Amino acid sequence: MPTTHEVTNQVPSLTGYDVSADPALLEALRREGAGWAETEVRELGARAGGEQAQEWGRLAERHSPVLHTHDRYGHRIDEVEFHPHWHDLMDVAVRHGLHGAPWRDERPGAHVARAAKVFVWGQVDAGHLCPISMTYAAVPALRAQPELAEAYEPLLTSSSYDFGLRVPTEKRGIIAGMSMTEKQGGSDVRANATRAVPTGEPGLYALTGHKWFTSAPMSDVFLTLAQAPGGLSCFLVPRVLPDGGRNAIRLQRLKDKLGNRSNASSEIEYEGALGRLVGEEGRGVATIIRMVNMTRLDCAISSASGMRLGLVQAVHHATHREAFGARLVDQPLMQNVLADLAVEAEAATLAALRLAGAVDRAARGDAEEEQLRRLGLAVTKYWVCKRAPAHAAEALECLGGNGYVEDSGLPRLYRESPLPSIWEGSGNVAALDVLRAMARQPQAVEAFFAASRRSTCRDGLPPWTSSSPSSRASP
């Protein structure tokens, strides 16, 4: 073989490593009261870094979902076909409780444990975490209608992934989606034109309208907004009705997106689709915002997870690649770049886990943490998600031309990075939400700055040492 075909100075594949071997993550896990989950987080982290899981994620992203509106005979079916490894990814996520375990787990720190697992498993594939996140977030919104929560919450928190369009209450476990935005309104959901007409049966409405974005359209149930006689209201809409018939939800097309390509995002029509009222008529935004706030937490976690992945890839490359007479990792300028990437990735990780701790303690009745959660989610979602694309671009640049090639995985990370900043309220919407919270809940501002003060290091020592005034001290 000619010497020109001899391969030298190339970086080995990054597989067979423990994604959870992240000191910032593990320290935050313990500090926020979920040290009891470390063994499972480490097990999931080892699996996430394994060759099999990495290949699942690559193939699920490379082979995007396919929409089938009709079967071979011309019957309307409105089904989406996924790559088989999409279901493998979903199965692992559900079995490990990434979709809903905290709502059934009474141990303190359950939301933190779940956040850490989302962080490590998300580094395999971010797309499938969209329905996982929406299922997690649907529970607090559904609790606005106790009888619906009683029927569906055990299924939304079940550890069984049971794919397929069947009556939701007859399945071993279900997945939830969200359908809010319309083409004329986008983030301005009050501009929604979908109509909800009472059927005569208490709590049951027929919905007619067009939804511009509905992610994970093969979900079993959706929370959606529509204009009822009493104003904009929230509804639970199943894909399959109690009699086994398909609800009148027509999938018009799948979105051809920049990233998040393993996940199906669709444009749909309601043609008299039946839905159950959740909460009060006219209180739709107040009801569904409970879901939106929880998905904002996952936006921050997802961005932090992506930053960690970019950092690991950059360090791995620099450790094995030589240039200008030395390994890249030993070159002073590269050390500066890697240090910057590490500092920002760790800060994002700490912020995401701290907020998961606030969510956990707020769910258990801590009023101060509830105020911190209210403001902190919007602020952190804004900043961490806004920084993710720049971080991904810098990590990609560390690999040079190799990073611009699909095989490296960095283009996939780069395409994914803008999404959390857009989903659940882009930058301006998040900023307006912060202003709204400051005006309506001024105590949230004090809670936010109090947490910030507690997180200030003294003499190089973190605030959760013996000098900490509270076990709730921020990282």
Tab-separated table of C-alpha atoms in Angstrom:
chain	number	residue	atom	x	y	z
A	1	MET	CA	0.000	0.000	0.000
A	2	PRO	CA	1.401	3.455	-0.851
A	3	THR	CA	2.653	5.446	2.123
A	4	THR	CA	0.102	8.166	1.324
A	5	HIS	CA	-2.579	5.835	2.678
A	6	GLU	CA	-0.928	5.470	6.050
A	7	VAL	CA	-3.174	7.101	8.645
A	8	THR	CA	-1.353	9.102	11.286
A	9	ASN	CA	-2.198	11.878	13.744
A	10	GLN	CA	-5.922	11.141	13.589
A	11	VAL	CA	-8.082	11.067	16.690
A	12	PRO	CA	-9.657	7.780	17.848
A	13	SER	CA	-13.431	7.545	18.141
A	14	LEU	CA	-14.893	8.809	21.383
A	15	THR	CA	-16.890	5.805	22.545
A	16	GLY	CA	-16.851	3.534	25.547
A	17	TYR	CA	-16.646	6.385	28.046
A	18	ASP	CA	-18.788	7.402	31.003
A	19	VAL	CA	-20.839	10.489	30.085
A	20	SER	CA	-21.637	11.022	33.770
A	21	ALA	CA	-17.953	11.243	34.757
A	22	ASP	CA	-18.466	14.957	35.189
A	23	PRO	CA	-17.399	16.351	38.593
A	24	ALA	CA	-19.626	19.422	38.270
A	25	LEU	CA	-22.669	17.255	37.552
A	26	LEU	CA	-22.045	14.737	40.337
A	27	GLU	CA	-21.227	17.381	42.931
A	28	ALA	CA	-24.409	19.274	42.043
A	29	LEU	CA	-26.413	16.048	42.195
A	30	ARG	CA	-25.276	15.462	45.765
A	31	ARG	CA	-25.538	19.109	46.813
A	32	GLU	CA	-29.116	19.398	45.580
A	33	GLY	CA	-30.237	16.399	47.616
A	34	ALA	CA	-30.206	13.571	45.057
A	35	GLY	CA	-27.007	11.756	45.947
A	36	TRP	CA	-29.135	8.654	46.369
A	37	ALA	CA	-29.546	8.553	42.566
A	38	GLU	CA	-25.833	8.628	41.736
A	39	THR	CA	-25.560	4.909	41.032
A	40	GLU	CA	-28.351	5.014	38.441
A	41	VAL	CA	-26.989	8.220	36.908
A	42	ARG	CA	-23.567	6.561	36.560
A	43	GLU	CA	-25.098	3.448	35.020
A	44	LEU	CA	-27.020	5.550	32.506
A	45	GLY	CA	-23.912	7.634	31.828
A	46	ALA	CA	-21.870	4.537	31.013
A	47	ARG	CA	-24.577	3.363	28.663
A	48	ALA	CA	-24.834	6.784	27.024
A	49	GLY	CA	-21.128	6.756	26.205
A	50	GLY	CA	-21.216	3.238	24.831
A	51	GLU	CA	-20.881	2.417	21.151
A	52	GLN	CA	-24.389	0.959	20.898
A	53	ALA	CA	-26.210	4.004	22.266
A	54	GLN	CA	-24.081	6.391	20.229
A	55	GLU	CA	-24.988	4.463	17.077
A	56	TRP	CA	-28.673	4.541	18.023
A	57	GLY	CA	-28.524	8.305	18.273
A	58	ARG	CA	-26.617	8.722	15.013
A	59	LEU	CA	-28.999	6.579	13.003
A	60	ALA	CA	-32.167	8.040	14.527
A	61	GLU	CA	-30.958	11.525	13.587
A	62	ARG	CA	-29.676	10.531	10.149
A	63	HIS	CA	-32.924	8.770	9.152
A	64	SER	CA	-35.613	11.335	9.846
A	65	PRO	CA	-39.237	10.322	10.563
A	66	VAL	CA	-41.542	9.740	7.604
A	67	LEU	CA	-45.203	10.809	7.463
A	68	HIS	CA	-47.836	8.424	6.083
A	69	THR	CA	-51.137	10.236	5.658
A	70	HIS	CA	-52.929	7.266	4.036
A	71	ASP	CA	-52.546	3.518	3.883
A	72	ARG	CA	-52.207	1.593	0.615
A	73	TYR	CA	-55.996	1.433	0.210
A	74	GLY	CA	-56.572	5.176	0.612
A	75	HIS	CA	-57.719	5.184	4.233
A	76	ARG	CA	-56.581	8.184	6.247
A	77	ILE	CA	-54.148	6.994	8.950
A	78	ASP	CA	-51.980	10.037	9.865
A	79	GLU	CA	-49.055	8.047	11.229
A	80	VAL	CA	-45.349	8.766	11.520
A	81	GLU	CA	-42.755	6.072	10.941
A	82	PHE	CA	-39.552	6.313	12.982
A	83	HIS	CA	-36.217	4.594	12.686
A	84	PRO	CA	-36.269	1.527	15.002
A	85	HIS	CA	-33.536	2.985	17.186
A	86	TRP	CA	-35.790	5.950	18.015
A	87	HIS	CA	-37.878	3.472	19.965
A	88	ASP	CA	-34.770	2.051	21.644
A	89	LEU	CA	-33.850	5.552	22.807
A	90	MET	CA	-37.374	6.212	24.042
A	91	ASP	CA	-37.533	2.883	25.848
A	92	VAL	CA	-34.348	3.577	27.825
A	93	ALA	CA	-35.504	7.101	28.667
A	94	VAL	CA	-38.905	5.934	29.923
A	95	ARG	CA	-37.543	2.972	31.881
A	96	HIS	CA	-35.171	5.332	33.689
A	97	GLY	CA	-37.982	7.770	34.463
A	98	LEU	CA	-36.796	10.738	32.419
A	99	HIS	CA	-40.406	11.368	31.399
A	100	GLY	CA	-42.225	11.433	34.703
A	101	ALA	CA	-40.565	9.645	37.633
A	102	PRO	CA	-40.434	12.702	39.950
A	103	TRP	CA	-44.227	12.915	40.030
A	104	ARG	CA	-44.471	9.436	41.524
A	105	ASP	CA	-41.255	9.454	43.580
A	106	GLU	CA	-41.689	11.039	47.007
A	107	ARG	CA	-37.975	11.165	47.817
A	108	PRO	CA	-36.486	14.675	48.136
A	109	GLY	CA	-34.341	15.414	45.109
A	110	ALA	CA	-36.412	13.382	42.642
A	111	HIS	CA	-36.545	16.249	40.116
A	112	VAL	CA	-32.776	16.725	40.483
A	113	ALA	CA	-32.147	13.038	39.844
A	114	ARG	CA	-34.281	13.216	36.751
A	115	ALA	CA	-32.453	16.338	35.539
A	116	ALA	CA	-29.088	14.590	35.863
A	117	LYS	CA	-30.364	11.636	33.859
A	118	VAL	CA	-31.710	13.931	31.138
A	119	PHE	CA	-28.301	15.623	31.096
A	120	VAL	CA	-26.354	12.405	30.460
A	121	TRP	CA	-28.823	10.595	28.190
A	122	GLY	CA	-29.396	13.737	26.140
A	123	GLN	CA	-25.816	13.502	24.906
A	124	VAL	CA	-26.856	10.442	22.891
A	125	ASP	CA	-29.661	12.198	20.996
A	126	ALA	CA	-31.506	15.400	21.834
A	127	GLY	CA	-34.478	14.840	19.512
A	128	HIS	CA	-36.234	12.086	21.427
A	129	LEU	CA	-36.067	14.174	24.594
A	130	CYS	CA	-38.760	16.463	23.155
A	131	PRO	CA	-41.672	14.051	23.838
A	132	ILE	CA	-39.932	12.957	27.037
A	133	SER	CA	-39.849	16.567	28.230
A	134	MET	CA	-43.451	17.279	27.261
A	135	THR	CA	-44.661	14.184	29.102
A	136	TYR	CA	-42.825	15.348	32.223
A	137	ALA	CA	-44.255	18.853	31.872
A	138	ALA	CA	-47.836	17.773	31.170
A	139	VAL	CA	-48.456	16.465	34.686
A	140	PRO	CA	-48.622	19.779	36.604
A	141	ALA	CA	-50.881	21.278	33.927
A	142	LEU	CA	-53.177	18.270	33.950
A	143	ARG	CA	-53.575	18.585	37.700
A	144	ALA	CA	-55.749	21.634	37.040
A	145	GLN	CA	-58.431	19.050	36.213
A	146	PRO	CA	-58.255	16.457	39.033
A	147	GLU	CA	-60.395	13.784	37.356
A	148	LEU	CA	-58.198	13.861	34.245
A	149	ALA	CA	-55.044	13.760	36.358
A	150	GLU	CA	-56.422	10.764	38.229
A	151	ALA	CA	-57.020	8.906	34.959
A	152	TYR	CA	-53.860	9.831	33.070
A	153	GLU	CA	-51.114	10.622	35.577
A	154	PRO	CA	-50.358	6.954	36.396
A	155	LEU	CA	-49.930	6.319	32.667
A	156	LEU	CA	-47.808	9.437	32.088
A	157	THR	CA	-45.465	8.336	34.881
A	158	SER	CA	-45.401	4.630	34.057
A	159	SER	CA	-41.989	3.090	33.377
A	160	SER	CA	-43.330	1.275	30.300
A	161	TYR	CA	-42.837	2.653	26.796
A	162	ASP	CA	-45.866	1.396	24.852
A	163	PHE	CA	-45.720	2.807	21.331
A	164	GLY	CA	-48.698	2.691	18.974
A	165	LEU	CA	-52.053	4.369	18.403
A	166	ARG	CA	-54.454	2.726	20.822
A	167	VAL	CA	-56.904	3.940	23.470
A	168	PRO	CA	-54.626	5.725	25.976
A	169	THR	CA	-56.273	4.290	29.084
A	170	GLU	CA	-55.771	0.751	27.730
A	171	LYS	CA	-51.993	1.137	27.354
A	172	ARG	CA	-49.208	0.345	29.826
A	173	GLY	CA	-47.832	3.875	29.536
A	174	ILE	CA	-48.431	6.970	27.442
A	175	ILE	CA	-46.543	9.950	26.023
A	176	ALA	CA	-47.857	13.533	25.946
A	177	GLY	CA	-47.375	16.320	23.421
A	178	MET	CA	-48.160	20.019	23.243
A	179	SER	CA	-49.904	21.917	20.449
A	180	MET	CA	-50.129	25.673	20.926
A	181	THR	CA	-48.648	27.820	18.175
A	182	GLU	CA	-50.499	28.857	15.058
A	183	LYS	CA	-49.111	30.436	11.903
A	184	GLN	CA	-50.657	33.858	12.522
A	185	GLY	CA	-49.471	34.092	16.113
A	186	GLY	CA	-46.423	32.011	16.980
A	187	SER	CA	-45.451	32.917	20.542
A	188	ASP	CA	-48.484	35.214	20.749
A	189	VAL	CA	-50.771	32.337	21.689
A	190	ARG	CA	-53.658	34.680	22.495
A	191	ALA	CA	-53.950	35.168	18.727
A	192	ASN	CA	-54.986	31.511	18.390
A	193	ALA	CA	-57.951	31.057	16.072
A	194	THR	CA	-58.759	27.397	16.747
A	195	ARG	CA	-62.345	27.131	17.953
A	196	ALA	CA	-63.681	24.847	20.686
A	197	VAL	CA	-67.440	24.205	20.625
A	198	PRO	CA	-69.188	22.431	23.529
A	199	THR	CA	-70.642	19.092	22.449
A	200	GLY	CA	-73.348	18.994	25.102
A	201	GLU	CA	-71.438	16.455	27.181
A	202	PRO	CA	-69.922	18.180	30.241
A	203	GLY	CA	-66.294	19.066	29.674
A	204	LEU	CA	-66.184	17.721	26.096
A	205	TYR	CA	-65.546	20.069	23.140
A	206	ALA	CA	-65.087	19.758	19.383
A	207	LEU	CA	-61.968	21.582	18.158
A	208	THR	CA	-61.507	22.983	14.655
A	209	GLY	CA	-58.386	24.840	13.540
A	210	HIS	CA	-54.829	24.732	12.262
A	211	LYS	CA	-51.745	24.273	14.461
A	212	TRP	CA	-48.462	25.435	12.940
A	213	PHE	CA	-46.209	23.402	15.252
A	214	THR	CA	-47.088	20.168	17.003
A	215	SER	CA	-44.052	18.223	18.113
A	216	ALA	CA	-44.113	14.441	18.510
A	217	PRO	CA	-47.454	13.943	16.708
A	218	MET	CA	-47.496	10.229	17.535
A	219	SER	CA	-47.971	11.071	21.214
A	220	ASP	CA	-51.027	9.592	22.893
A	221	VAL	CA	-52.476	12.842	24.250
A	222	PHE	CA	-51.877	16.555	23.654
A	223	LEU	CA	-52.418	19.694	25.641
A	224	THR	CA	-53.652	22.356	23.268
A	225	LEU	CA	-55.196	25.821	23.270
A	226	ALA	CA	-58.439	26.856	21.583
A	227	GLN	CA	-61.018	29.623	21.787
A	228	ALA	CA	-64.011	28.392	23.800
A	229	PRO	CA	-67.154	30.472	24.477
A	230	GLY	CA	-65.502	31.728	27.669
A	231	GLY	CA	-62.194	32.623	26.036
A	232	LEU	CA	-58.865	30.928	25.313
A	233	SER	CA	-58.873	27.583	27.084
A	234	CYS	CA	-56.728	24.481	27.517
A	235	PHE	CA	-57.810	21.043	26.333
A	236	LEU	CA	-56.574	17.468	26.537
A	237	VAL	CA	-56.876	15.928	23.073
A	238	PRO	CA	-56.220	12.183	22.576
A	239	ARG	CA	-55.031	10.674	19.293
A	240	VAL	CA	-57.386	7.709	19.812
A	241	LEU	CA	-60.896	8.047	21.228
A	242	PRO	CA	-62.357	5.815	23.960
A	243	ASP	CA	-64.259	3.771	21.351
A	244	GLY	CA	-61.008	2.976	19.530
A	245	GLY	CA	-61.599	5.352	16.621
A	246	ARG	CA	-59.000	7.879	15.487
A	247	ASN	CA	-59.614	11.406	16.645
A	248	ALA	CA	-59.952	13.973	13.840
A	249	ILE	CA	-56.323	15.167	13.979
A	250	ARG	CA	-54.956	15.432	10.438
A	251	LEU	CA	-51.194	15.543	9.970
A	252	GLN	CA	-50.560	17.893	7.057
A	253	ARG	CA	-46.776	17.668	6.877
A	254	LEU	CA	-43.618	17.227	8.933
A	255	LYS	CA	-41.348	20.219	9.373
A	256	ASP	CA	-37.981	20.113	7.598
A	257	LYS	CA	-35.906	21.500	10.474
A	258	LEU	CA	-32.362	22.731	10.935
A	259	GLY	CA	-31.716	20.204	13.686
A	260	ASN	CA	-33.631	17.970	16.097
A	261	ARG	CA	-34.168	15.790	13.061
A	262	SER	CA	-34.850	12.519	14.868
A	263	ASN	CA	-37.988	14.099	16.325
A	264	ALA	CA	-41.109	14.599	14.214
A	265	SER	CA	-42.507	18.131	14.362
A	266	SER	CA	-45.712	18.517	12.416
A	267	GLU	CA	-48.348	20.865	11.097
A	268	ILE	CA	-51.853	19.617	11.888
A	269	GLU	CA	-55.534	20.315	11.361
A	270	TYR	CA	-58.254	19.733	13.929
A	271	GLU	CA	-61.430	18.797	12.055
A	272	GLY	CA	-63.848	18.566	14.945
A	273	ALA	CA	-61.308	16.764	17.121
A	274	LEU	CA	-62.675	15.950	20.554
A	275	GLY	CA	-60.931	17.324	23.625
A	276	ARG	CA	-61.546	17.577	27.354
A	277	LEU	CA	-61.395	20.946	29.091
A	278	VAL	CA	-58.442	21.294	31.467
A	279	GLY	CA	-59.009	23.963	34.107
A	280	GLU	CA	-61.508	26.772	33.577
A	281	GLU	CA	-62.734	28.293	30.342
A	282	GLY	CA	-60.788	31.436	29.578
A	283	ARG	CA	-57.852	30.343	31.735
A	284	GLY	CA	-56.004	28.398	29.049
A	285	VAL	CA	-52.746	30.317	29.203
A	286	ALA	CA	-52.598	30.154	32.997
A	287	THR	CA	-53.180	26.399	32.800
A	288	ILE	CA	-50.722	25.516	30.054
A	289	ILE	CA	-48.013	27.826	31.386
A	290	ARG	CA	-47.488	25.204	34.078
A	291	MET	CA	-46.376	22.900	31.285
A	292	VAL	CA	-44.324	25.584	29.552
A	293	ASN	CA	-42.398	26.404	32.733
A	294	MET	CA	-41.353	22.789	33.170
A	295	THR	CA	-40.214	22.472	29.569
A	296	ARG	CA	-38.140	25.621	30.096
A	297	LEU	CA	-36.216	23.743	32.751
A	298	ASP	CA	-35.478	21.063	30.185
A	299	CYS	CA	-34.336	23.687	27.683
A	300	ALA	CA	-31.676	24.762	30.180
A	301	ILE	CA	-30.708	21.165	30.935
A	302	SER	CA	-30.498	20.329	27.236
A	303	SER	CA	-28.277	23.325	26.486
A	304	ALA	CA	-25.995	22.461	29.395
A	305	SER	CA	-25.854	18.866	28.182
A	306	GLY	CA	-24.880	20.004	24.692
A	307	MET	CA	-22.177	22.282	26.095
A	308	ARG	CA	-20.719	19.378	28.037
A	309	LEU	CA	-20.750	17.213	24.900
A	310	GLY	CA	-18.980	19.909	22.891
A	311	LEU	CA	-16.367	20.323	25.623
A	312	VAL	CA	-15.701	16.581	25.842
A	313	GLN	CA	-15.335	16.308	22.074
A	314	ALA	CA	-12.963	19.288	21.945
A	315	VAL	CA	-10.778	18.024	24.811
A	316	HIS	CA	-10.693	14.516	23.330
A	317	HIS	CA	-9.552	15.868	19.976
A	318	ALA	CA	-6.959	18.205	21.481
A	319	THR	CA	-5.572	15.406	23.649
A	320	HIS	CA	-4.840	13.149	20.666
A	321	ARG	CA	-4.062	15.620	17.880
A	322	GLU	CA	-0.608	17.096	17.310
A	323	ALA	CA	0.181	20.399	15.599
A	324	PHE	CA	3.180	22.711	15.517
A	325	GLY	CA	5.382	20.252	17.355
A	326	ALA	CA	3.147	19.417	20.319
A	327	ARG	CA	-0.214	18.015	21.232
A	328	LEU	CA	-2.957	20.595	20.834
A	329	VAL	CA	-3.895	20.236	24.482
A	330	ASP	CA	-0.379	21.392	25.431
A	331	GLN	CA	-0.508	24.523	23.270
A	332	PRO	CA	-1.135	27.611	25.475
A	333	LEU	CA	-3.757	29.211	23.228
A	334	MET	CA	-5.689	25.952	22.926
A	335	GLN	CA	-5.535	25.548	26.690
A	336	ASN	CA	-7.168	28.974	27.015
A	337	VAL	CA	-9.949	28.023	24.595
A	338	LEU	CA	-10.601	24.696	26.317
A	339	ALA	CA	-10.628	26.390	29.709
A	340	ASP	CA	-13.219	28.890	28.501
A	341	LEU	CA	-15.361	26.054	27.154
A	342	ALA	CA	-15.030	24.165	30.437
A	343	VAL	CA	-15.932	27.141	32.633
A	344	GLU	CA	-19.078	27.920	30.653
A	345	ALA	CA	-20.139	24.278	30.422
A	346	GLU	CA	-19.735	23.786	34.155
A	347	ALA	CA	-21.573	27.016	34.956
A	348	ALA	CA	-24.493	25.920	32.774
A	349	THR	CA	-24.532	22.522	34.471
A	350	LEU	CA	-24.566	24.050	37.943
A	351	ALA	CA	-27.338	26.476	37.012
A	352	ALA	CA	-29.508	23.738	35.502
A	353	LEU	CA	-29.135	21.444	38.512
A	354	ARG	CA	-29.704	24.317	40.924
A	355	LEU	CA	-32.964	25.113	39.177
A	356	ALA	CA	-33.955	21.447	39.244
A	357	GLY	CA	-33.388	21.641	42.997
A	358	ALA	CA	-35.617	24.705	43.189
A	359	VAL	CA	-38.324	22.895	41.225
A	360	ASP	CA	-38.035	19.927	43.562
A	361	ARG	CA	-38.264	21.970	46.755
A	362	ALA	CA	-41.038	24.164	45.352
A	363	ALA	CA	-43.055	21.040	44.578
A	364	ARG	CA	-42.675	20.120	48.254
A	365	GLY	CA	-44.026	23.448	49.492
A	366	ASP	CA	-40.939	25.664	49.864
A	367	ALA	CA	-42.282	29.170	49.131
A	368	GLU	CA	-38.859	30.815	48.742
A	369	GLU	CA	-37.738	28.193	46.267
A	370	GLU	CA	-40.991	28.632	44.361
A	371	GLN	CA	-40.177	32.310	43.942
A	372	LEU	CA	-36.652	31.477	42.813
A	373	ARG	CA	-38.025	28.929	40.374
A	374	ARG	CA	-40.433	31.471	38.908
A	375	LEU	CA	-37.769	34.016	37.982
A	376	GLY	CA	-34.759	31.721	37.741
A	377	LEU	CA	-36.236	29.487	35.057
A	378	ALA	CA	-36.872	32.373	32.683
A	379	VAL	CA	-33.502	34.043	33.336
A	380	THR	CA	-31.488	30.834	33.004
A	381	LYS	CA	-33.434	29.642	30.000
A	382	TYR	CA	-32.645	32.952	28.328
A	383	TRP	CA	-28.924	33.082	29.066
A	384	VAL	CA	-27.778	29.455	28.976
A	385	CYS	CA	-29.745	28.656	25.839
A	386	LYS	CA	-28.566	31.856	24.185
A	387	ARG	CA	-24.931	30.919	24.829
A	388	ALA	CA	-25.204	27.349	23.545
A	389	PRO	CA	-24.741	28.074	19.791
A	390	ALA	CA	-21.569	30.125	20.391
A	391	HIS	CA	-20.234	27.382	22.640
A	392	ALA	CA	-20.955	24.709	20.024
A	393	ALA	CA	-19.262	26.787	17.328
A	394	GLU	CA	-16.117	27.191	19.466
A	395	ALA	CA	-16.029	23.465	20.227
A	396	LEU	CA	-16.398	22.696	16.525
A	397	GLU	CA	-13.547	25.053	15.703
A	398	CYS	CA	-11.281	23.149	18.100
A	399	LEU	CA	-11.515	20.218	15.686
A	400	GLY	CA	-10.714	22.422	12.701
A	401	GLY	CA	-11.822	21.048	9.360
A	402	ASN	CA	-12.518	17.676	10.965
A	403	GLY	CA	-15.205	19.328	13.063
A	404	TYR	CA	-16.992	20.599	9.969
A	405	VAL	CA	-17.461	17.036	8.700
A	406	GLU	CA	-20.617	15.162	9.677
A	407	ASP	CA	-18.732	12.101	10.894
A	408	SER	CA	-17.315	14.121	13.786
A	409	GLY	CA	-20.764	14.693	15.290
A	410	LEU	CA	-20.078	18.394	15.835
A	411	PRO	CA	-22.280	19.618	12.939
A	412	ARG	CA	-25.172	17.734	14.523
A	413	LEU	CA	-24.481	19.424	17.855
A	414	TYR	CA	-24.197	22.807	16.155
A	415	ARG	CA	-27.533	22.389	14.352
A	416	GLU	CA	-29.208	21.373	17.585
A	417	SER	CA	-27.813	24.204	19.693
A	418	PRO	CA	-30.219	27.057	18.693
A	419	LEU	CA	-33.362	25.047	19.398
A	420	PRO	CA	-33.675	25.433	23.213
A	421	SER	CA	-33.337	29.195	22.822
A	422	ILE	CA	-36.323	29.232	20.452
A	423	TRP	CA	-38.598	26.612	21.975
A	424	GLU	CA	-40.887	27.688	24.834
A	425	GLY	CA	-40.268	31.377	24.242
A	426	SER	CA	-37.328	32.898	22.382
A	427	GLY	CA	-35.080	35.542	23.934
A	428	ASN	CA	-37.484	38.477	23.807
A	429	VAL	CA	-40.365	36.376	25.121
A	430	ALA	CA	-38.236	35.154	28.026
A	431	ALA	CA	-37.174	38.734	28.781
A	432	LEU	CA	-40.788	39.899	28.797
A	433	ASP	CA	-41.667	37.033	31.108
A	434	VAL	CA	-38.946	38.162	33.518
A	435	LEU	CA	-40.386	41.692	33.514
A	436	ARG	CA	-43.866	40.276	34.109
A	437	ALA	CA	-42.636	38.213	37.049
A	438	MET	CA	-40.807	41.220	38.518
A	439	ALA	CA	-43.961	43.324	38.340
A	440	ARG	CA	-46.412	40.727	39.604
A	441	GLN	CA	-44.190	38.865	42.066
A	442	PRO	CA	-41.550	41.305	43.362
A	443	GLN	CA	-40.651	38.798	46.062
A	444	ALA	CA	-39.264	36.600	43.270
A	445	VAL	CA	-36.603	39.240	42.592
A	446	GLU	CA	-35.405	39.151	46.191
A	447	ALA	CA	-35.418	35.345	46.172
A	448	PHE	CA	-33.314	35.375	43.014
A	449	PHE	CA	-30.725	37.802	44.376
A	450	ALA	CA	-30.674	36.069	47.749
A	451	ALA	CA	-29.795	32.814	46.011
A	452	SER	CA	-27.139	34.661	44.015
A	453	ARG	CA	-25.622	36.094	47.179
A	454	ARG	CA	-25.482	32.660	48.767
A	455	SER	CA	-23.661	31.358	45.724
A	456	THR	CA	-20.822	33.884	46.011
A	457	CYS	CA	-17.607	32.145	47.005
A	458	ARG	CA	-15.704	33.411	50.021
A	459	ASP	CA	-11.920	33.025	50.092
A	460	GLY	CA	-12.127	30.490	47.300
A	461	LEU	CA	-14.510	28.273	49.264
A	462	PRO	CA	-17.917	27.392	47.838
A	463	PRO	CA	-20.952	28.478	49.892
A	464	TRP	CA	-22.142	24.950	50.646
A	465	THR	CA	-19.226	24.420	53.087
A	466	SER	CA	-19.719	24.754	56.834
A	467	SER	CA	-20.166	28.527	56.510
A	468	SER	CA	-23.296	28.058	54.434
A	469	PRO	CA	-26.387	29.509	56.140
A	470	SER	CA	-28.723	27.061	54.510
A	471	SER	CA	-28.783	23.638	52.938
A	472	ARG	CA	-30.453	25.396	50.029
A	473	ALA	CA	-27.282	27.297	49.096
A	474	SER	CA	-26.735	27.708	45.405
A	475	PRO	CA	-23.791	26.154	43.567
